[in-house]
Amino acid sequence: VCADNCPLYELPNVFTPNGDGSNDFFIPFPYKYVKDINLTIYNRWGDIVFTSTDPDINWDGKHMKSKQLCSDGVYYYVCIANEIRLSGIQPRTLTGFVQILTLKN
């Protein structure tokens, strides 16, 4: 039983931006009751490779400055999801890792 809106926002831990039409974008699992987000993705050296405020994210794996596909590997993210609760907008911080696999031979 949920006594609130039961906001939901989860992020995957891997995606494959190789253009095959399957898992080409880093997007949240189905979500609900999220107004907006503040997402920052970092590479292993702590450099920012991507940012977004769109809850759909739709990151194609490209570096936001160079527009080149980021190398295969693990990237760290910090995401503040502003959830719509009965008491108003409440931020929730999500942190974790996402792996890019282009599955090149």
CSV table of N, CA and C in Angstrom, one decimal:
chain,number,residue,atom,x,y,z
A,1,VAL,N,0.8,-1.2,0.0
A,1,VAL,CA,0.0,0.0,0.0
A,1,VAL,C,0.9,1.2,0.0
A,2,CYS,N,0.6,2.2,-0.9
A,2,CYS,CA,1.3,3.4,-1.0
A,2,CYS,C,0.4,4.5,-0.6
A,3,ALA,N,0.9,5.4,0.4
A,3,ALA,CA,0.1,6.5,0.9
A,3,ALA,C,0.5,7.8,0.2
A,4,ASP,N,1.4,7.7,-0.8
A,4,ASP,CA,1.8,8.9,-1.6
A,4,ASP,C,1.7,8.6,-3.1
A,5,ASN,N,2.3,9.4,-3.9
A,5,ASN,CA,2.2,9.2,-5.3
A,5,ASN,C,3.1,8.0,-5.8
A,6,CYS,N,4.0,7.5,-5.0
A,6,CYS,CA,4.9,6.5,-5.3
A,6,CYS,C,5.8,6.8,-6.5
A,7,PRO,N,6.6,7.9,-6.5
A,7,PRO,CA,7.5,8.2,-7.6
A,7,PRO,C,8.4,7.0,-7.9
A,8,LEU,N,8.8,6.9,-9.2
A,8,LEU,CA,9.7,5.9,-9.6
A,8,LEU,C,10.6,6.5,-10.6
A,9,TYR,N,11.9,6.3,-10.4
A,9,TYR,CA,12.9,6.7,-11.4
A,9,TYR,C,14.2,5.8,-11.2
A,10,GLU,N,14.4,4.9,-12.1
A,10,GLU,CA,15.6,4.1,-12.1
A,10,GLU,C,16.4,4.1,-13.3
A,11,LEU,N,17.7,4.0,-13.2
A,11,LEU,CA,18.6,4.1,-14.4
A,11,LEU,C,19.3,2.8,-14.6
A,12,PRO,N,19.5,2.4,-15.9
A,12,PRO,CA,20.2,1.1,-16.2
A,12,PRO,C,21.7,1.2,-15.9
A,13,ASN,N,22.3,0.1,-15.8
A,13,ASN,CA,23.8,0.1,-15.6
A,13,ASN,C,24.6,-0.2,-16.8
A,14,VAL,N,24.0,-0.4,-18.0
A,14,VAL,CA,24.7,-0.6,-19.2
A,14,VAL,C,23.8,-0.2,-20.4
A,15,PHE,N,24.5,0.3,-21.5
A,15,PHE,CA,23.8,0.5,-22.7
A,15,PHE,C,24.8,0.4,-23.9
A,16,THR,N,24.3,0.2,-25.1
A,16,THR,CA,25.2,-0.2,-26.2
A,16,THR,C,24.9,0.8,-27.4
A,17,PRO,N,25.6,2.0,-27.4
A,17,PRO,CA,25.3,3.0,-28.4
A,17,PRO,C,26.1,2.6,-29.7
A,18,ASN,N,25.7,1.5,-30.3
A,18,ASN,CA,26.4,1.0,-31.6
A,18,ASN,C,25.5,1.2,-32.8
A,19,GLY,N,24.4,1.8,-32.7
A,19,GLY,CA,23.5,2.0,-33.9
A,19,GLY,C,22.7,0.8,-34.4
A,20,ASP,N,22.6,-0.2,-33.6
A,20,ASP,CA,21.9,-1.4,-34.0
A,20,ASP,C,20.4,-1.3,-33.7
A,21,GLY,N,19.9,-0.2,-33.1
A,21,GLY,CA,18.5,0.0,-32.8
A,21,GLY,C,18.1,-0.6,-31.5
A,22,SER,N,19.0,-1.2,-30.7
A,22,SER,CA,18.7,-1.9,-29.4
A,22,SER,C,19.6,-1.3,-28.4
A,23,ASN,N,19.0,-0.7,-27.4
A,23,ASN,CA,19.7,-0.1,-26.2
A,23,ASN,C,20.8,0.9,-26.7
A,24,ASP,N,20.4,1.7,-27.7
A,24,ASP,CA,21.4,2.7,-28.2
A,24,ASP,C,21.4,4.0,-27.4
A,25,PHE,N,20.5,4.2,-26.5
A,25,PHE,CA,20.4,5.4,-25.7
A,25,PHE,C,20.4,5.0,-24.2
A,26,PHE,N,21.0,5.9,-23.4
A,26,PHE,CA,20.9,5.7,-21.9
A,26,PHE,C,19.6,6.5,-21.5
A,27,ILE,N,18.6,5.7,-21.1
A,27,ILE,CA,17.3,6.2,-20.8
A,27,ILE,C,16.9,5.5,-19.5
A,28,PRO,N,16.0,6.2,-18.7
A,28,PRO,CA,15.5,5.6,-17.5
A,28,PRO,C,14.5,4.4,-17.8
A,29,PHE,N,14.4,3.5,-16.9
A,29,PHE,CA,13.4,2.5,-17.0
A,29,PHE,C,12.1,3.3,-16.9
A,30,PRO,N,11.0,2.7,-17.3
A,30,PRO,CA,9.7,3.5,-17.2
A,30,PRO,C,9.7,4.2,-15.8
A,31,TYR,N,9.3,5.5,-15.9
A,31,TYR,CA,9.3,6.3,-14.6
A,31,TYR,C,8.0,7.0,-14.5
A,32,LYS,N,7.7,7.5,-13.3
A,32,LYS,CA,6.5,8.2,-13.1
A,32,LYS,C,6.7,9.2,-11.9
A,33,TYR,N,5.9,10.3,-12.0
A,33,TYR,CA,5.9,11.3,-11.0
A,33,TYR,C,7.3,12.0,-10.8
A,34,VAL,N,8.0,12.2,-11.9
A,34,VAL,CA,9.3,13.0,-11.8
A,34,VAL,C,9.1,14.2,-12.7
A,35,LYS,N,9.3,15.4,-12.0
A,35,LYS,CA,9.1,16.7,-12.7
A,35,LYS,C,10.3,16.9,-13.6
A,36,ASP,N,11.5,16.9,-13.1
A,36,ASP,CA,12.7,17.1,-13.9
A,36,ASP,C,13.9,16.5,-13.1
A,37,ILE,N,15.1,16.5,-13.7
A,37,ILE,CA,16.2,15.9,-13.1
A,37,ILE,C,17.4,16.9,-13.3
A,38,ASN,N,18.5,16.6,-12.6
A,38,ASN,CA,19.8,17.3,-12.9
A,38,ASN,C,20.8,16.2,-12.9
A,39,LEU,N,21.2,15.7,-14.1
A,39,LEU,CA,22.1,14.6,-14.2
A,39,LEU,C,23.4,15.0,-14.7
A,40,THR,N,24.5,14.5,-14.1
A,40,THR,CA,25.9,14.7,-14.6
A,40,THR,C,26.5,13.4,-14.6
A,41,ILE,N,27.2,13.1,-15.8
A,41,ILE,CA,27.9,11.9,-16.0
A,41,ILE,C,29.4,12.2,-16.2
A,42,TYR,N,30.2,11.4,-15.4
A,42,TYR,CA,31.7,11.7,-15.4
A,42,TYR,C,32.4,10.5,-15.9
A,43,ASN,N,33.6,10.7,-16.5
A,43,ASN,CA,34.5,9.6,-16.9
A,43,ASN,C,35.4,9.2,-15.8
A,44,ARG,N,36.3,8.3,-16.0
A,44,ARG,CA,37.1,7.8,-14.9
A,44,ARG,C,38.1,8.8,-14.3
A,45,TRP,N,38.3,9.9,-15.0
A,45,TRP,CA,39.2,11.0,-14.6
A,45,TRP,C,38.4,12.1,-13.9
A,46,GLY,N,37.1,12.0,-13.8
A,46,GLY,CA,36.3,13.0,-13.2
A,46,GLY,C,35.9,14.1,-14.1
A,47,ASP,N,36.1,14.0,-15.4
A,47,ASP,CA,35.7,15.0,-16.4
A,47,ASP,C,34.2,14.8,-16.7
A,48,ILE,N,33.5,15.8,-16.8
A,48,ILE,CA,32.1,15.7,-17.2
A,48,ILE,C,32.0,15.4,-18.7
A,49,VAL,N,31.2,14.3,-19.0
A,49,VAL,CA,31.0,14.0,-20.4
A,49,VAL,C,29.6,14.3,-20.9
A,50,PHE,N,28.7,14.4,-19.9
A,50,PHE,CA,27.3,14.6,-20.3
A,50,PHE,C,26.5,15.2,-19.1
A,51,THR,N,25.5,16.1,-19.5
A,51,THR,CA,24.6,16.6,-18.5
A,51,THR,C,23.2,16.7,-19.1
A,52,SER,N,22.2,16.7,-18.2
A,52,SER,CA,20.8,16.8,-18.7
A,52,SER,C,19.9,17.2,-17.6
A,53,THR,N,18.8,17.9,-18.0
A,53,THR,CA,17.7,18.1,-17.0
A,53,THR,C,16.4,17.5,-17.5
A,54,ASP,N,16.5,16.8,-18.6
A,54,ASP,CA,15.4,16.1,-19.2
A,54,ASP,C,15.2,14.7,-18.6
A,55,PRO,N,14.1,14.4,-18.0
A,55,PRO,CA,13.9,13.1,-17.3
A,55,PRO,C,14.1,11.9,-18.3
A,56,ASP,N,13.9,12.1,-19.6
A,56,ASP,CA,14.0,11.1,-20.6
A,56,ASP,C,15.5,10.8,-20.9
A,57,ILE,N,16.4,11.7,-20.5
A,57,ILE,CA,17.9,11.7,-20.7
A,57,ILE,C,18.2,11.5,-22.2
A,58,ASN,N,18.0,10.3,-22.8
A,58,ASN,CA,18.3,10.1,-24.2
A,58,ASN,C,19.8,10.3,-24.6
A,59,TRP,N,20.7,10.0,-23.7
A,59,TRP,CA,22.2,10.1,-24.0
A,59,TRP,C,22.6,9.1,-25.0
A,60,ASP,N,23.2,9.5,-26.1
A,60,ASP,CA,23.6,8.6,-27.2
A,60,ASP,C,25.1,8.2,-27.0
A,61,GLY,N,25.7,8.4,-25.8
A,61,GLY,CA,27.0,8.0,-25.5
A,61,GLY,C,28.1,8.9,-26.1
A,62,LYS,N,27.7,10.1,-26.6
A,62,LYS,CA,28.7,11.0,-27.1
A,62,LYS,C,29.1,12.0,-26.1
A,63,HIS,N,30.4,12.4,-26.1
A,63,HIS,CA,30.9,13.5,-25.2
A,63,HIS,C,30.2,14.8,-25.6
A,64,MET,N,29.7,15.5,-24.6
A,64,MET,CA,28.9,16.7,-24.9
A,64,MET,C,29.7,17.8,-25.6
A,65,LYS,N,31.1,17.8,-25.5
A,65,LYS,CA,31.9,18.9,-26.1
A,65,LYS,C,32.4,18.4,-27.4
A,66,SER,N,33.0,17.2,-27.5
A,66,SER,CA,33.6,16.8,-28.7
A,66,SER,C,32.7,16.1,-29.7
A,67,LYS,N,31.5,15.7,-29.2
A,67,LYS,CA,30.5,15.1,-30.0
A,67,LYS,C,31.0,13.7,-30.6
A,68,GLN,N,32.1,13.2,-30.0
A,68,GLN,CA,32.6,11.9,-30.4
A,68,GLN,C,32.1,10.9,-29.4
A,69,LEU,N,31.9,9.6,-29.9
A,69,LEU,CA,31.4,8.6,-29.0
A,69,LEU,C,32.4,8.3,-27.9
A,70,CYS,N,32.0,8.3,-26.7
A,70,CYS,CA,32.8,8.0,-25.5
A,70,CYS,C,33.3,6.5,-25.7
A,71,SER,N,34.5,6.3,-25.2
A,71,SER,CA,35.1,5.0,-25.3
A,71,SER,C,34.3,4.0,-24.4
A,72,ASP,N,34.4,2.7,-24.7
A,72,ASP,CA,33.8,1.7,-23.9
A,72,ASP,C,34.4,1.8,-22.5
A,73,GLY,N,33.6,1.6,-21.5
A,73,GLY,CA,34.1,1.7,-20.1
A,73,GLY,C,32.9,2.0,-19.2
A,74,VAL,N,33.3,2.3,-18.0
A,74,VAL,CA,32.4,2.6,-16.9
A,74,VAL,C,32.4,4.1,-16.6
A,75,TYR,N,31.2,4.7,-16.5
A,75,TYR,CA,31.1,6.1,-16.2
A,75,TYR,C,30.2,6.2,-14.9
A,76,TYR,N,30.5,7.3,-14.1
A,76,TYR,CA,29.9,7.5,-12.9
A,76,TYR,C,28.8,8.6,-13.1
A,77,TYR,N,27.7,8.5,-12.5
A,77,TYR,CA,26.7,9.5,-12.6
A,77,TYR,C,26.1,10.0,-11.2
A,78,VAL,N,25.7,11.2,-11.2
A,78,VAL,CA,25.0,11.8,-10.0
A,78,VAL,C,23.7,12.4,-10.6
A,79,CYS,N,22.6,12.0,-10.1
A,79,CYS,CA,21.3,12.4,-10.6
A,79,CYS,C,20.4,12.9,-9.5
A,80,ILE,N,19.9,14.1,-9.6
A,80,ILE,CA,18.9,14.6,-8.6
A,80,ILE,C,17.6,14.5,-9.3
A,81,ALA,N,16.7,13.7,-8.9
A,81,ALA,CA,15.4,13.5,-9.5
A,81,ALA,C,14.4,14.3,-8.6
A,82,ASN,N,13.8,15.3,-9.2
A,82,ASN,CA,12.8,16.1,-8.5
A,82,ASN,C,11.4,15.4,-8.6
A,83,GLU,N,11.1,14.7,-7.5
A,83,GLU,CA,9.9,13.9,-7.5
A,83,GLU,C,8.6,14.7,-7.1
A,84,ILE,N,7.5,14.4,-7.8
A,84,ILE,CA,6.3,15.0,-7.4
A,84,ILE,C,5.6,14.2,-6.3
A,85,ARG,N,5.6,14.7,-5.1
A,85,ARG,CA,5.0,14.0,-4.0
A,85,ARG,C,3.7,14.8,-3.6
A,86,LEU,N,2.9,14.2,-2.8
A,86,LEU,CA,1.7,14.8,-2.3
A,86,LEU,C,2.0,16.1,-1.5
A,87,SER,N,3.2,16.1,-0.9
A,87,SER,CA,3.6,17.2,-0.1
A,87,SER,C,4.3,18.3,-0.9
A,88,GLY,N,4.5,18.0,-2.2
A,88,GLY,CA,5.2,19.0,-3.1
A,88,GLY,C,6.4,18.3,-3.8
A,89,ILE,N,7.2,19.1,-4.4
A,89,ILE,CA,8.4,18.6,-5.1
A,89,ILE,C,9.5,18.3,-4.1
A,90,GLN,N,10.0,17.0,-4.2
A,90,GLN,CA,11.1,16.6,-3.3
A,90,GLN,C,12.2,16.0,-4.1
A,91,PRO,N,13.5,16.5,-3.9
A,91,PRO,CA,14.6,16.0,-4.6
A,91,PRO,C,15.1,14.6,-4.0
A,92,ARG,N,15.5,13.7,-4.8
A,92,ARG,CA,16.1,12.4,-4.4
A,92,ARG,C,17.3,12.3,-5.2
A,93,THR,N,18.5,12.0,-4.5
A,93,THR,CA,19.7,11.8,-5.2
A,93,THR,C,20.0,10.4,-5.5
A,94,LEU,N,20.3,10.1,-6.8
A,94,LEU,CA,20.7,8.8,-7.2
A,94,LEU,C,22.2,8.8,-7.7
A,95,THR,N,23.0,7.9,-7.3
A,95,THR,CA,24.3,7.8,-7.8
A,95,THR,C,24.6,6.4,-8.2
A,96,GLY,N,25.5,6.2,-9.2
A,96,GLY,CA,25.8,4.9,-9.7
A,96,GLY,C,26.7,4.9,-10.8
A,97,PHE,N,26.8,3.8,-11.5
A,97,PHE,CA,27.7,3.6,-12.6
A,97,PHE,C,26.9,3.1,-13.8
A,98,VAL,N,27.3,3.5,-15.0
A,98,VAL,CA,26.7,3.0,-16.3
A,98,VAL,C,27.9,2.6,-17.1
A,99,GLN,N,27.8,1.5,-17.8
A,99,GLN,CA,28.8,1.0,-18.6
A,99,GLN,C,28.4,1.1,-20.1
A,100,ILE,N,29.4,1.7,-20.9
A,100,ILE,CA,29.1,1.8,-22.3
A,100,ILE,C,29.8,0.6,-23.0
A,101,LEU,N,29.1,-0.2,-23.8
A,101,LEU,CA,29.6,-1.3,-24.6
A,101,LEU,C,29.2,-1.0,-26.0
A,102,THR,N,30.1,-0.8,-26.9
A,102,THR,CA,29.8,-0.7,-28.3
A,102,THR,C,29.8,-2.0,-29.1
A,103,LEU,N,30.3,-3.0,-28.4
A,103,LEU,CA,30.4,-4.4,-29.0
A,103,LEU,C,31.1,-4.4,-30.3
A,104,LYS,N,32.2,-3.7,-30.4
A,104,LYS,CA,33.0,-3.7,-31.6
A,104,LYS,C,33.9,-5.0,-31.6
A,105,ASN,N,34.1,-5.5,-32.8
A,105,ASN,CA,34.9,-6.7,-33.0
A,105,ASN,C,36.4,-6.3,-33.2
